[in-house]
Amino acid sequence: MSNPQDTRTGKAPVLAPGHTFATVTDKISAIVLSRRTTLGWVVGFGVGLLLTMLLLAAVSYLLVKGVGIWGIDIPVAWGFAIVNFVWWIGIGHAGTLISAILLLLNQPWRNSINRFAEAMTLFAVMCAGMFPLLHLGRPWLFYWLFPYPNTMQVWPQFRSPLVWDVFAVSTYFTVSFLFWFVGLIPDLGTLRDRAHSRLARGAYGFLAMGWRGSARHWKNYESAYLLLAGLATPLVVSVHTVVSFDFAISIVPGWHTTIFPPYFVAGAIYSGFAMVLVIAIPIRKFYSLGDMITMRHLENCAKIMLVTGLIVAYGYLMEHFMAWYRSDEFDAFMVHNRMHGPYAPLYWALIVTNILVPQALWSRRVRQNVGALFGVSIIVLIGMWLERFIIVVTSLHRDFLTSSWGMYYPTKWDWFTFVGTIGFFAMAMYLFIRFLPMISIFEMRTLLPEAEVEAEAK
Amino acid sequence: MKRPPIFGLMAEFESPTELLLASRKAYAEGYRRLDAYSPFPIEEVGEAIGHHHSRVPLVVLVGGLLGGIGGYLMQYWISALNYPINVGGRPLNSWPAFIVVTFEMTILGGALFAVFGMLALNRLPMPYHPVFNVERFAFASKDRFFLCIQANDPRFDRAQTEKFLQSLNPKQVSEVPH
Amino acid sequence: MSYAPVTLPYPAPPALARIQRRSLVIGVVFLAGAVIAAIVEHSPAQFFRSYLLGYVWWVGITLGCLAVLMMQHLAGGLWGFVIRRPLEAAARILPLLAVMFVPLIFGIPYIYLWDHRELVLHDAKLQHQAQYLAAPWFIARGALYFLAWILMAYLLNRWSAAQDASGDPVLRRRMQTFSGPGLVIYALTVTFASFDWLMSLDPQWGSTVYPLILIAGQMLAALSFCAAILFLLAQHKPMSDIVQEKHVHSLGKMMLAFVMLWAYTSYSQLVIIWAGNLPGEISWYLRRLNTGWKYVALALVVFHFAVPFALLLSRDLKRNARRLARVAMLLVLVRYLDLLFWIAPNSLPGFEHGMPFHWMDIAVPAGIGGIWMAAFVWALRQRPLVPLHDQRFEEVVGHAPETA
């Protein structure tokens, strides 16, 4: 693959040379407007749809029979539902991070991956949100979670992190959606002006709301977009912090430790960037977008994975050291049980997948190898899922009293629901790629040299 | 005031620099009811035609403050006044625990105000606008740059303004019907 | 590799020599006064407590500078170019700080509970910890940390001097490659040093995020210190021609980020321990929030977070070197307050109640600061104020380096 280098910085460029306003616009909008639906898309979408059907079946059966069809019981009452919730919501975080933080840091390389990363966030948060709701037992009463005046005359308990979660996750979904939609508005205008069929023109025109790209529009738009980024950045940190509080606010050994907030946030970004690579690598291949999603993007994602992975490793180290240093009976037992207890194989698999394998990213050769990056990303996604499993299950299954010890085994319905959400996520991503511009067109235009106002006009 | 027979006159340019220079000249000429259209944001153009400050930051500040203060007061009223429960001996006004929801509400308020404030300030959604009557305007969302002087500008004169626009070396000048 | 001061290109302004002399006088007077008072008053415990406070404050700024130095080698960015020499100068005085660690060794029996055999004897857990913390191991680990820090500072400075001389592009890549693992070593050594030197003041207490709060504080202190120094340097040639608004702006942004990181980690620790309310953990906060120290806690919320946060949000302030330098000075000072809040309420029995504050808590840190500052300015004057063959030189200065 040809990979031209920027002469000054020696790095691959964020947009291959040779593009103009017109080619950028045409190339991205053509994927939506004029390219024919490929067989690969139909097959991929079909698989996603089938798995979504499986999800619907599993959820329907759950609604009929209750959460007893899952493997959860006392003492392990949290099981897959919480493991998957934390895993999915963590994946979502990379999208917001790419969009918001990198915008604030003036990192132009974000412009070609932020759009689909934001879409990824939305779908991941949808998958995540399903689990706690289904886990409620009577999901149809979910609105009891919100503070509203009611005839029962009760209110939510604001000292509980589970209530914080309701606020954090619903705010997160709302703000992510707004951010994504605001980012889309100018491109919807482009699609409205490019579309050939009446239906497409009408649909995109309706969504673009009459966007004209006037100087006044842009002024307010830029201001709002930047402020949204400024708001979304602390928000994304707070969301996984609150998720970590779900554990750390309790006094369960292995959960109650102060490193949890930063370590959870790092883990979330870690798995999120792994998912970005897992999606970006096939997309750039099948839609030949190697000139817009360049090696620079992939390498930067890999570097962020390396840093956040090291923070996660630091979290493990601190937990172990503190258990040894303070020699608290319960913490010491928790650590021992993780390493030597009934779930020890999963624990060691976690160490291998989440800590050892990703160290390969120190090597520039690995970071420059698309296949290797894809492999490491898949392994990290598995590793981060195992991490949540270890945290949830090993801490609960050995209660304070030996009489309350137990084991947790997921049932087929646990697996159907989990695999079903992966299918739903894939299906939603396929729909998004087909119907909306997956790369931000107007932001790509600003990357072109011709977008610069010439010096004498300044 | 009588409604002018047309909406205005529109000149088409090929580069951001041309648009910026044209905007500056038009503003210097005394035109005030004019707007520049570009396929991506160009900070200087907005300033050239007199849009210096956006009011969005103020709107967001108000939204954030309303959300945050409202969020804390809601928790205080619920947990300390209307429905006080003792949770493990913690104070009724458990401020360390209330910070989280207060924070989330601040962000939510700020974000909602940012988006709806931006739309309101831009007068969107707007189902109909005369500039779309110009066929070439479809390229304003691709690779062309437009400057439109509106007919309701006091200095607007059908012939004079057209001559002025032609003097800016545009690709073409077209009439924008209502 | 050494420069004769006469031929040094981009030399430090003469005003610095004055600062160096005055700092040294302040340092010697305050420290000598405190030592004499400690001997006359027979208050070695108070002296060593104040010494620990001052020492950790200034060693934190130094290590923060080492970490920021590696950060800017890794990430690039024009802000790193203008503060590279102050960062390197701070890192170069680490050997002096290693020497100043020696008094702490003599202070162990006065400030650390785990060194008191009669207290440890009746508690199995304390015995276990006392084995790890015991003075010989405490000293050996301290030596190891300093070995790592001094080695990193030495290599980075040596390559930097070689880069000034030859401009070999290999050196730039070498510094960059070194900085990744270097930051890992920094994080691990500071973590364990924070356990040894600070957390073990209350041996039964432990918090896993504690080192991260300290690391955030060190980086914040270093960036703030650099912002202040940069303003000072920019008053004179040659830096007055080099420093631009946007460099100051970037520094301000990073200060804001670390103010937020500090607040975030500190709040996380508070809320998790507050909600858990376990006897072994909450004691740390009870000792601080149920006594006169709560006013210090409040001052930290206001001056370590709220005020700098609100000020640093302003783009205009971040682009104004003078106003940013004021906020930076506040942040360097408030780091002292945070460390006072960590150290003072945890001293030996007798200190537990009320709010013991002694004049030495100001005199000794000021004395250490004076000596530190004198050494720093001396080191800064040894080399050109800008790295001559840094890849960002022409982009910032506008032309190739003038070698005298």
PDB file of N, CA, C and O in Angstrom, chain A residues 402-426:
ATOM      1  N   THR A 402     -18.933 -17.847  54.444  1.00  0.00           N
ATOM      2  CA  THR A 402     -18.742 -19.002  53.556  1.00  0.00           C
ATOM      3  C   THR A 402     -20.063 -19.683  53.243  1.00  0.00           C
ATOM      4  O   THR A 402     -20.214 -20.301  52.194  1.00  0.00           O
ATOM      5  N   SER A 403     -21.048 -19.560  54.119  1.00  0.00           N
ATOM      6  CA  SER A 403     -22.345 -20.187  53.851  1.00  0.00           C
ATOM      7  C   SER A 403     -23.023 -19.540  52.648  1.00  0.00           C
ATOM      8  O   SER A 403     -23.920 -20.124  52.054  1.00  0.00           O
ATOM      9  N   SER A 404     -22.611 -18.331  52.304  1.00  0.00           N
ATOM     10  CA  SER A 404     -23.246 -17.628  51.178  1.00  0.00           C
ATOM     11  C   SER A 404     -22.404 -17.683  49.918  1.00  0.00           C
ATOM     12  O   SER A 404     -22.558 -16.843  49.052  1.00  0.00           O
ATOM     13  N   TRP A 405     -21.501 -18.632  49.848  1.00  0.00           N
ATOM     14  CA  TRP A 405     -20.703 -18.733  48.637  1.00  0.00           C
ATOM     15  C   TRP A 405     -21.489 -19.442  47.550  1.00  0.00           C
ATOM     16  O   TRP A 405     -22.375 -20.245  47.821  1.00  0.00           O
ATOM     17  N   GLY A 406     -21.158 -19.153  46.313  1.00  0.00           N
ATOM     18  CA  GLY A 406     -21.848 -19.823  45.211  1.00  0.00           C
ATOM     19  C   GLY A 406     -21.051 -19.695  43.945  1.00  0.00           C
ATOM     20  O   GLY A 406     -19.937 -19.161  43.945  1.00  0.00           O
ATOM     21  N   MET A 407     -21.635 -20.175  42.856  1.00  0.00           N
ATOM     22  CA  MET A 407     -20.970 -20.073  41.549  1.00  0.00           C
ATOM     23  C   MET A 407     -21.948 -19.437  40.578  1.00  0.00           C
ATOM     24  O   MET A 407     -23.163 -19.489  40.755  1.00  0.00           O
ATOM     25  N   TYR A 408     -21.378 -18.845  39.541  1.00  0.00           N
ATOM     26  CA  TYR A 408     -22.222 -18.252  38.509  1.00  0.00           C
ATOM     27  C   TYR A 408     -21.901 -18.902  37.185  1.00  0.00           C
ATOM     28  O   TYR A 408     -20.731 -18.958  36.767  1.00  0.00           O
ATOM     29  N   TYR A 409     -22.933 -19.431  36.516  1.00  0.00           N
ATOM     30  CA  TYR A 409     -22.750 -19.958  35.160  1.00  0.00           C
ATOM     31  C   TYR A 409     -23.785 -19.303  34.267  1.00  0.00           C
ATOM     32  O   TYR A 409     -24.982 -19.386  34.552  1.00  0.00           O
ATOM     33  N   PRO A 410     -23.349 -18.640  33.191  1.00  0.00           N
ATOM     34  CA  PRO A 410     -24.338 -18.045  32.282  1.00  0.00           C
ATOM     35  C   PRO A 410     -25.145 -19.136  31.581  1.00  0.00           C
ATOM     36  O   PRO A 410     -24.615 -20.217  31.277  1.00  0.00           O
ATOM     37  N   THR A 411     -26.413 -18.853  31.327  1.00  0.00           N
ATOM     38  CA  THR A 411     -27.248 -19.793  30.585  1.00  0.00           C
ATOM     39  C   THR A 411     -27.232 -19.422  29.113  1.00  0.00           C
ATOM     40  O   THR A 411     -26.675 -18.403  28.719  1.00  0.00           O
ATOM     41  N   LYS A 412     -27.905 -20.253  28.310  1.00  0.00           N
ATOM     42  CA  LYS A 412     -27.937 -19.944  26.871  1.00  0.00           C
ATOM     43  C   LYS A 412     -28.651 -18.629  26.626  1.00  0.00           C
ATOM     44  O   LYS A 412     -28.330 -17.909  25.683  1.00  0.00           O
ATOM     45  N   TRP A 413     -29.589 -18.271  27.503  1.00  0.00           N
ATOM     46  CA  TRP A 413     -30.311 -17.012  27.296  1.00  0.00           C
ATOM     47  C   TRP A 413     -29.399 -15.809  27.552  1.00  0.00           C
ATOM     48  O   TRP A 413     -29.511 -14.781  26.903  1.00  0.00           O
ATOM     49  N   ASP A 414     -28.473 -15.954  28.498  1.00  0.00           N
ATOM     50  CA  ASP A 414     -27.463 -14.909  28.702  1.00  0.00           C
ATOM     51  C   ASP A 414     -26.676 -14.697  27.410  1.00  0.00           C
ATOM     52  O   ASP A 414     -26.479 -13.572  26.959  1.00  0.00           O
ATOM     53  N   TRP A 415     -26.256 -15.828  26.838  1.00  0.00           N
ATOM     54  CA  TRP A 415     -25.441 -15.738  25.623  1.00  0.00           C
ATOM     55  C   TRP A 415     -26.243 -15.179  24.459  1.00  0.00           C
ATOM     56  O   TRP A 415     -25.743 -14.353  23.695  1.00  0.00           O
ATOM     57  N   PHE A 416     -27.505 -15.620  24.317  1.00  0.00           N
ATOM     58  CA  PHE A 416     -28.332 -15.130  23.210  1.00  0.00           C
ATOM     59  C   PHE A 416     -28.476 -13.614  23.303  1.00  0.00           C
ATOM     60  O   PHE A 416     -28.374 -12.898  22.313  1.00  0.00           O
ATOM     61  N   THR A 417     -28.716 -13.132  24.523  1.00  0.00           N
ATOM     62  CA  THR A 417     -28.911 -11.688  24.681  1.00  0.00           C
ATOM     63  C   THR A 417     -27.629 -10.945  24.329  1.00  0.00           C
ATOM     64  O   THR A 417     -27.666  -9.934  23.624  1.00  0.00           O
ATOM     65  N   PHE A 418     -26.510 -11.461  24.829  1.00  0.00           N
ATOM     66  CA  PHE A 418     -25.234 -10.784  24.562  1.00  0.00           C
ATOM     67  C   PHE A 418     -24.912 -10.784  23.065  1.00  0.00           C
ATOM     68  O   PHE A 418     -24.665  -9.732  22.455  1.00  0.00           O
ATOM     69  N   VAL A 419     -24.973 -11.980  22.452  1.00  0.00           N
ATOM     70  CA  VAL A 419     -24.669 -12.068  21.019  1.00  0.00           C
ATOM     71  C   VAL A 419     -25.693 -11.244  20.235  1.00  0.00           C
ATOM     72  O   VAL A 419     -25.356 -10.591  19.238  1.00  0.00           O
ATOM     73  N   GLY A 420     -26.916 -11.231  20.705  1.00  0.00           N
ATOM     74  CA  GLY A 420     -27.956 -10.442  20.038  1.00  0.00           C
ATOM     75  C   GLY A 420     -27.613  -8.967  20.004  1.00  0.00           C
ATOM     76  O   GLY A 420     -27.825  -8.289  18.994  1.00  0.00           O
ATOM     77  N   THR A 421     -27.062  -8.434  21.113  1.00  0.00           N
ATOM     78  CA  THR A 421     -26.718  -7.006  21.089  1.00  0.00           C
ATOM     79  C   THR A 421     -25.572  -6.740  20.121  1.00  0.00           C
ATOM     80  O   THR A 421     -25.555  -5.700  19.468  1.00  0.00           O
ATOM     81  N   ILE A 422     -24.655  -7.719  20.000  1.00  0.00           N
ATOM     82  CA  ILE A 422     -23.586  -7.523  19.011  1.00  0.00           C
ATOM     83  C   ILE A 422     -24.203  -7.454  17.618  1.00  0.00           C
ATOM     84  O   ILE A 422     -23.835  -6.608  16.789  1.00  0.00           O
ATOM     85  N   GLY A 423     -25.188  -8.314  17.365  1.00  0.00           N
ATOM     86  CA  GLY A 423     -25.881  -8.286  16.081  1.00  0.00           C
ATOM     87  C   GLY A 423     -26.606  -6.969  15.859  1.00  0.00           C
ATOM     88  O   GLY A 423     -26.542  -6.382  14.774  1.00  0.00           O
ATOM     89  N   PHE A 424     -27.270  -6.475  16.898  1.00  0.00           N
ATOM     90  CA  PHE A 424     -27.989  -5.206  16.776  1.00  0.00           C
ATOM     91  C   PHE A 424     -27.012  -4.080  16.459  1.00  0.00           C
ATOM     92  O   PHE A 424     -27.261  -3.231  15.600  1.00  0.00           O
ATOM     93  N   PHE A 425     -25.864  -4.110  17.142  1.00  0.00           N
ATOM     94  CA  PHE A 425     -24.842  -3.089  16.923  1.00  0.00           C
ATOM     95  C   PHE A 425     -24.364  -3.126  15.472  1.00  0.00           C
ATOM     96  O   PHE A 425     -24.298  -2.091  14.792  1.00  0.00           O
ATOM     97  N   ALA A 426     -24.092  -4.345  14.973  1.00  0.00           N
ATOM     98  CA  ALA A 426     -23.607  -4.476  13.594  1.00  0.00           C
ATOM     99  C   ALA A 426     -24.672  -4.003  12.627  1.00  0.00           C
ATOM    100  O   ALA A 426     -24.390  -3.248  11.685  1.00  0.00           O
TER     101      ALA A 426
END
